[in-house]
Tab-separated table of C-alpha atoms in Angstrom:
chain	number	residue	atom	x	y	z
L	1	MET	CA	12.912	-44.664	-34.258
L	2	LEU	CA	16.190	-44.296	-32.872
L	3	ASP	CA	16.673	-42.126	-29.776
L	4	LEU	CA	20.083	-41.084	-29.036
L	5	THR	CA	19.613	-39.050	-26.181
L	6	ILE	CA	19.324	-41.723	-24.055
L	7	ILE	CA	22.262	-43.913	-25.155
L	8	LYS	CA	24.709	-44.562	-22.503
L	9	ALA	CA	26.763	-47.673	-24.229
L	10	ILE	CA	26.927	-49.442	-27.279
L	11	THR	CA	27.195	-53.350	-27.519
L	12	LEU	CA	28.856	-54.537	-30.855
L	13	ASP	CA	28.375	-57.749	-32.365
L	14	LEU	CA	31.776	-59.147	-34.039
L	15	ASP	CA	31.655	-61.680	-36.993
L	16	ASP	CA	30.129	-60.121	-40.116
L	17	THR	CA	29.622	-56.939	-38.231
L	18	LEU	CA	33.288	-55.871	-37.960
L	19	TRP	CA	34.514	-58.286	-40.776
L	20	PRO	CA	33.102	-61.032	-42.958
L	21	VAL	CA	33.757	-64.254	-40.895
L	22	TRP	CA	33.235	-66.925	-43.588
L	23	PRO	CA	36.603	-66.095	-45.646
L	24	VAL	CA	38.380	-66.149	-42.193
L	25	ILE	CA	37.068	-69.667	-41.205
L	26	GLU	CA	37.945	-71.129	-44.692
L	27	ARG	CA	41.451	-69.835	-44.179
L	28	ALA	CA	41.477	-71.229	-40.878
L	29	GLU	CA	40.350	-74.518	-42.002
L	30	ALA	CA	42.968	-74.714	-44.615
L	31	ALA	CA	45.864	-73.867	-42.243
L	32	LEU	CA	44.587	-76.665	-39.818
L	33	ASP	CA	44.350	-79.285	-42.915
L	34	GLU	CA	47.762	-78.191	-43.937
L	35	TRP	CA	48.976	-78.637	-40.566
L	36	LEU	CA	47.068	-82.137	-40.183
L	37	GLY	CA	48.639	-83.247	-43.342
L	38	ARG	CA	52.097	-82.878	-41.960
L	39	HIS	CA	51.497	-84.351	-38.523
L	40	ALA	CA	48.617	-86.483	-38.646
L	41	PRO	CA	47.773	-87.562	-42.247
L	42	MET	CA	45.208	-90.243	-41.553
L	43	THR	CA	43.348	-87.219	-39.908
L	44	ALA	CA	43.866	-84.817	-42.451
L	45	ALA	CA	42.390	-87.454	-45.090
L	46	LEU	CA	39.228	-87.964	-42.786
L	47	PHE	CA	38.648	-84.261	-42.487
L	48	ALA	CA	39.089	-84.147	-46.135
L	49	ASN	CA	35.488	-85.851	-46.428
L	50	PRO	CA	32.771	-83.189	-45.600
L	51	THR	CA	30.303	-86.017	-44.821
L	52	ALA	CA	32.909	-87.298	-42.158
L	53	ARG	CA	33.696	-83.715	-40.952
L	54	HIS	CA	30.212	-83.016	-40.202
L	55	ASP	CA	29.525	-86.350	-38.649
L	56	ILE	CA	32.524	-85.935	-36.377
L	57	ARG	CA	31.318	-82.463	-35.030
L	58	GLU	CA	27.727	-83.486	-34.743
L	59	GLN	CA	28.984	-86.209	-32.416
L	60	VAL	CA	30.644	-83.996	-30.426
L	61	VAL	CA	27.569	-81.674	-30.100
L	62	ARG	CA	25.329	-84.502	-29.112
L	63	THR	CA	27.509	-86.489	-26.795
L	64	ARG	CA	28.699	-83.100	-25.013
L	65	PRO	CA	25.795	-80.876	-24.757
L	66	GLU	CA	27.352	-78.695	-22.275
L	67	LEU	CA	29.826	-77.633	-24.902
L	68	ARG	CA	26.773	-76.195	-26.995
L	69	HIS	CA	28.059	-72.664	-27.021
L	70	ASN	CA	31.685	-73.190	-26.738
L	71	LEU	CA	32.792	-73.238	-30.351
L	72	SER	CA	36.525	-73.699	-29.434
L	73	ALA	CA	35.610	-76.545	-27.396
L	74	ILE	CA	33.641	-78.432	-29.909
L	75	ARG	CA	36.352	-77.654	-32.695
L	76	ARG	CA	38.843	-79.037	-30.204
L	77	GLU	CA	36.963	-81.901	-29.268
L	78	ALA	CA	35.977	-82.714	-33.043
L	79	ILE	CA	39.718	-82.761	-33.768
L	80	ARG	CA	40.654	-84.865	-30.900
L	81	LEU	CA	37.740	-87.365	-32.233
L	82	ALA	CA	39.015	-87.296	-35.698
L	83	LEU	CA	42.714	-88.279	-34.632
L	84	TYR	CA	41.510	-91.057	-32.012
L	85	ARG	CA	39.198	-92.401	-34.973
L	86	SER	CA	42.216	-92.325	-37.240
L	87	LYS	CA	44.555	-94.203	-34.787
L	88	GLU	CA	47.021	-91.131	-34.376
L	89	ASN	CA	47.735	-89.192	-31.440
L	90	PRO	CA	44.850	-87.581	-29.531
L	91	LEU	CA	47.335	-85.329	-27.618
L	92	LEU	CA	47.914	-83.274	-31.003
L	93	ALA	CA	44.350	-81.768	-30.625
L	94	ASP	CA	45.377	-79.062	-28.766
L	95	GLU	CA	48.236	-77.838	-30.713
L	96	ALA	CA	46.050	-78.634	-33.884
L	97	PHE	CA	43.255	-76.306	-32.459
L	98	GLU	CA	45.903	-73.619	-31.961
L	99	VAL	CA	46.811	-73.461	-35.617
L	100	PHE	CA	43.225	-72.906	-36.459
L	101	PHE	CA	42.582	-70.477	-33.815
L	102	ALA	CA	45.455	-68.473	-34.663
L	103	ALA	CA	44.434	-68.139	-38.352
L	104	ARG	CA	40.516	-67.472	-37.161
L	105	HIS	CA	42.107	-64.294	-35.656
L	106	GLU	CA	43.966	-63.057	-39.003
L	107	VAL	CA	40.784	-61.291	-40.189
L	108	THR	CA	40.215	-58.299	-42.549
L	109	LEU	CA	38.248	-55.491	-41.007
L	110	PHE	CA	35.610	-53.767	-43.011
L	111	ASP	CA	36.912	-50.232	-44.184
L	112	ASP	CA	34.552	-48.454	-41.736
L	113	VAL	CA	35.607	-50.411	-38.614
L	114	MET	CA	38.417	-48.589	-37.073
L	115	LEU	CA	36.928	-45.003	-37.394
L	116	ALA	CA	33.853	-46.572	-36.023
L	117	LEU	CA	35.587	-48.021	-32.950
L	118	GLU	CA	37.435	-44.772	-32.266
L	119	PHE	CA	34.426	-42.734	-32.581
L	120	PHE	CA	31.987	-44.889	-30.179
L	121	SER	CA	34.820	-45.593	-27.767
L	122	ALA	CA	35.474	-41.947	-27.188
L	123	ARG	CA	32.129	-41.018	-26.157
L	124	TYR	CA	30.563	-44.486	-24.613
L	125	PRO	CA	31.552	-47.768	-22.827
L	126	VAL	CA	31.531	-50.385	-25.730
L	127	VAL	CA	30.923	-54.234	-25.153
L	128	ALA	CA	31.674	-56.959	-27.521
L	129	LEU	CA	28.732	-59.379	-27.614
L	130	SER	CA	29.261	-62.490	-29.696
L	131	ASN	CA	28.233	-65.947	-30.233
L	132	GLY	CA	31.601	-66.671	-31.743
L	133	ASN	CA	35.115	-67.386	-30.572
L	134	ALA	CA	36.954	-64.324	-31.423
L	135	ASP	CA	39.091	-62.470	-29.140
L	136	VAL	CA	39.187	-58.674	-29.204
L	137	GLY	CA	42.454	-58.715	-27.163
L	138	ARG	CA	44.210	-61.292	-29.550
L	139	LEU	CA	42.669	-59.030	-32.431
L	140	GLY	CA	44.833	-55.955	-31.208
L	141	LEU	CA	41.230	-54.161	-30.643
L	142	GLY	CA	41.085	-54.633	-26.852
L	143	SER	CA	41.550	-50.838	-26.094
L	144	TYR	CA	38.222	-50.111	-27.718
L	145	PHE	CA	36.238	-52.357	-25.521
L	146	ARG	CA	35.288	-52.050	-21.965
L	147	ALA	CA	34.214	-55.630	-22.030
L	148	ALA	CA	33.945	-58.672	-24.066
L	149	ILE	CA	30.890	-61.094	-23.591
L	150	SER	CA	30.691	-64.413	-25.305
L	151	ALA	CA	28.565	-67.094	-25.508
L	152	GLN	CA	31.140	-69.480	-24.802
L	153	GLU	CA	32.034	-68.092	-21.732
L	154	PHE	CA	28.791	-66.945	-20.536
L	155	GLY	CA	27.027	-70.180	-21.278
L	156	VAL	CA	24.088	-68.761	-23.382
L	157	GLY	CA	24.247	-67.206	-26.674
L	158	LYS	CA	22.278	-64.448	-28.517
L	159	PRO	CA	19.052	-64.036	-29.129
L	160	ASP	CA	18.673	-64.977	-25.287
L	161	PRO	CA	17.851	-61.928	-23.599
L	162	ARG	CA	20.274	-63.028	-20.711
L	163	ILE	CA	23.389	-62.431	-22.527
L	164	PHE	CA	22.245	-59.022	-23.572
L	165	LEU	CA	21.463	-58.004	-19.873
L	166	ALA	CA	24.786	-59.301	-19.181
L	167	ALA	CA	26.325	-57.089	-21.507
L	168	ALA	CA	24.221	-54.289	-20.406
L	169	GLY	CA	25.794	-55.088	-16.768
L	170	ALA	CA	29.035	-55.134	-18.159
L	171	ALA	CA	28.847	-51.375	-19.123
L	172	ASP	CA	26.879	-50.867	-15.928
L	173	VAL	CA	23.933	-49.311	-17.480
L	174	HIS	CA	20.154	-50.185	-17.925
L	175	PRO	CA	19.098	-52.347	-20.998
L	176	HIS	CA	17.348	-49.407	-22.131
L	177	ASN	CA	20.005	-47.141	-22.545
L	178	VAL	CA	22.165	-49.338	-24.493
L	179	LEU	CA	22.312	-49.532	-28.480
L	180	HIS	CA	23.297	-52.943	-29.823
L	181	VAL	CA	24.533	-52.837	-33.119
L	182	GLY	CA	24.760	-56.110	-35.319
L	183	ASP	CA	24.424	-57.701	-38.915
L	184	ASP	CA	21.971	-60.726	-37.623
L	185	ALA	CA	18.224	-60.003	-37.822
L	186	THR	CA	17.246	-62.828	-35.367
L	187	LEU	CA	20.304	-63.099	-33.231
L	188	ASP	CA	21.136	-59.154	-32.964
L	189	VAL	CA	18.124	-57.051	-33.558
L	190	LEU	CA	15.355	-59.316	-32.379
L	191	GLY	CA	17.539	-60.665	-29.494
L	192	GLY	CA	18.451	-56.770	-28.566
L	193	LEU	CA	14.606	-55.777	-28.800
L	194	ASN	CA	13.795	-58.433	-26.580
L	195	ALA	CA	16.162	-57.466	-24.037
L	196	GLY	CA	14.611	-54.125	-23.854
L	197	MET	CA	17.637	-52.220	-26.096
L	198	GLN	CA	17.468	-49.939	-28.805
L	199	THR	CA	18.971	-51.895	-31.999
L	200	ALA	CA	20.881	-50.786	-35.192
L	201	TRP	CA	20.812	-53.132	-38.017
L	202	VAL	CA	23.898	-53.099	-39.949
L	203	ASN	CA	22.669	-54.494	-43.531
L	204	ARG	CA	25.756	-54.507	-45.543
L	205	ALA	CA	24.346	-56.600	-48.196
L	206	ASP	CA	21.059	-55.228	-48.735
L	207	HIS	CA	19.107	-58.210	-47.168
L	208	LEU	CA	15.133	-57.678	-46.913
L	209	TRP	CA	13.750	-57.286	-43.474
L	210	THR	CA	11.142	-60.186	-42.725
L	211	HIS	CA	9.984	-59.818	-39.434
L	212	GLU	CA	7.415	-58.149	-37.682
L	213	SER	CA	9.320	-56.201	-35.175
L	214	LEU	CA	11.608	-53.344	-36.579
L	215	PRO	CA	15.013	-52.209	-35.765
L	216	HIS	CA	15.395	-48.840	-34.499
L	217	GLU	CA	17.690	-47.909	-37.270
L	218	THR	CA	18.909	-49.668	-40.226
L	219	VAL	CA	22.440	-48.687	-41.631
L	220	THR	CA	24.579	-49.997	-44.711
L	221	SER	CA	27.693	-49.051	-42.733
L	222	LEU	CA	29.218	-48.183	-39.368
L	223	THR	CA	29.875	-44.697	-40.878
L	224	GLU	CA	26.339	-44.064	-41.518
L	225	LEU	CA	25.720	-44.938	-37.911
L	226	CYS	CA	28.747	-42.632	-36.640
L	227	ASP	CA	26.740	-39.782	-38.871
L	228	LEU	CA	23.678	-40.186	-37.308
L	229	PHE	CA	25.264	-39.557	-33.931
L	230	ARG	CA	27.573	-36.656	-35.020
L	231	GLN	CA	24.109	-35.187	-36.455
L	232	ALA	CA	22.467	-35.306	-32.941
L	233	GLU	CA	25.659	-33.882	-31.518
L	234	LYS	CA	25.104	-30.889	-33.358
L	235	GLU	CA	21.524	-30.668	-32.809
L	236	GLN	CA	22.264	-30.428	-29.065
L	237	PRO	CA	21.393	-26.907	-27.536
């Protein structure tokens, strides 16, 4: 049962909580492929083969384990390796990655997001907590967040309790005073619970809960979560 009386900060997942991520990634990959087709056609042809594309990424992950949580670096080095294998200029990798990264930030927010960000940021410090590489500043959302903690910068990702504790520290509160909000049952809910936080599962797609431990609250939208806070505020003496 969610205890709103002790909440002093909100940590908030990004991908698939604030926007659907896979349409964004597909469009970003299409933008990258189009750019490579004009500037590095042999690399574009190589990347057109899904198996080759997967194998290149896996080689980067295998040979550069220090990049395991750094999705941007993995993507950039995969492009560089593909350029090298295709006997094209590896120095194009940085520019090619920027094409992908710019398109990766062309997100379409869920309809409830802006009002929820305004609601929560007016009441609590809000910290973005993500395993992805989205930049809330680049998205124009930076003013709603006290801080942003990402796996690629911190070095470990959710559900590791350490990244949740870092987010609580960024808000200058104890973990038990944090409500973590996210869509992923394992990464967000179980990760937050293991770090000593309260958790709200944003289940937009009516998934079944399959774990023994339960979230403190399940909602189908951020609006529903905001309404719980509004109701609690009305009931305060």
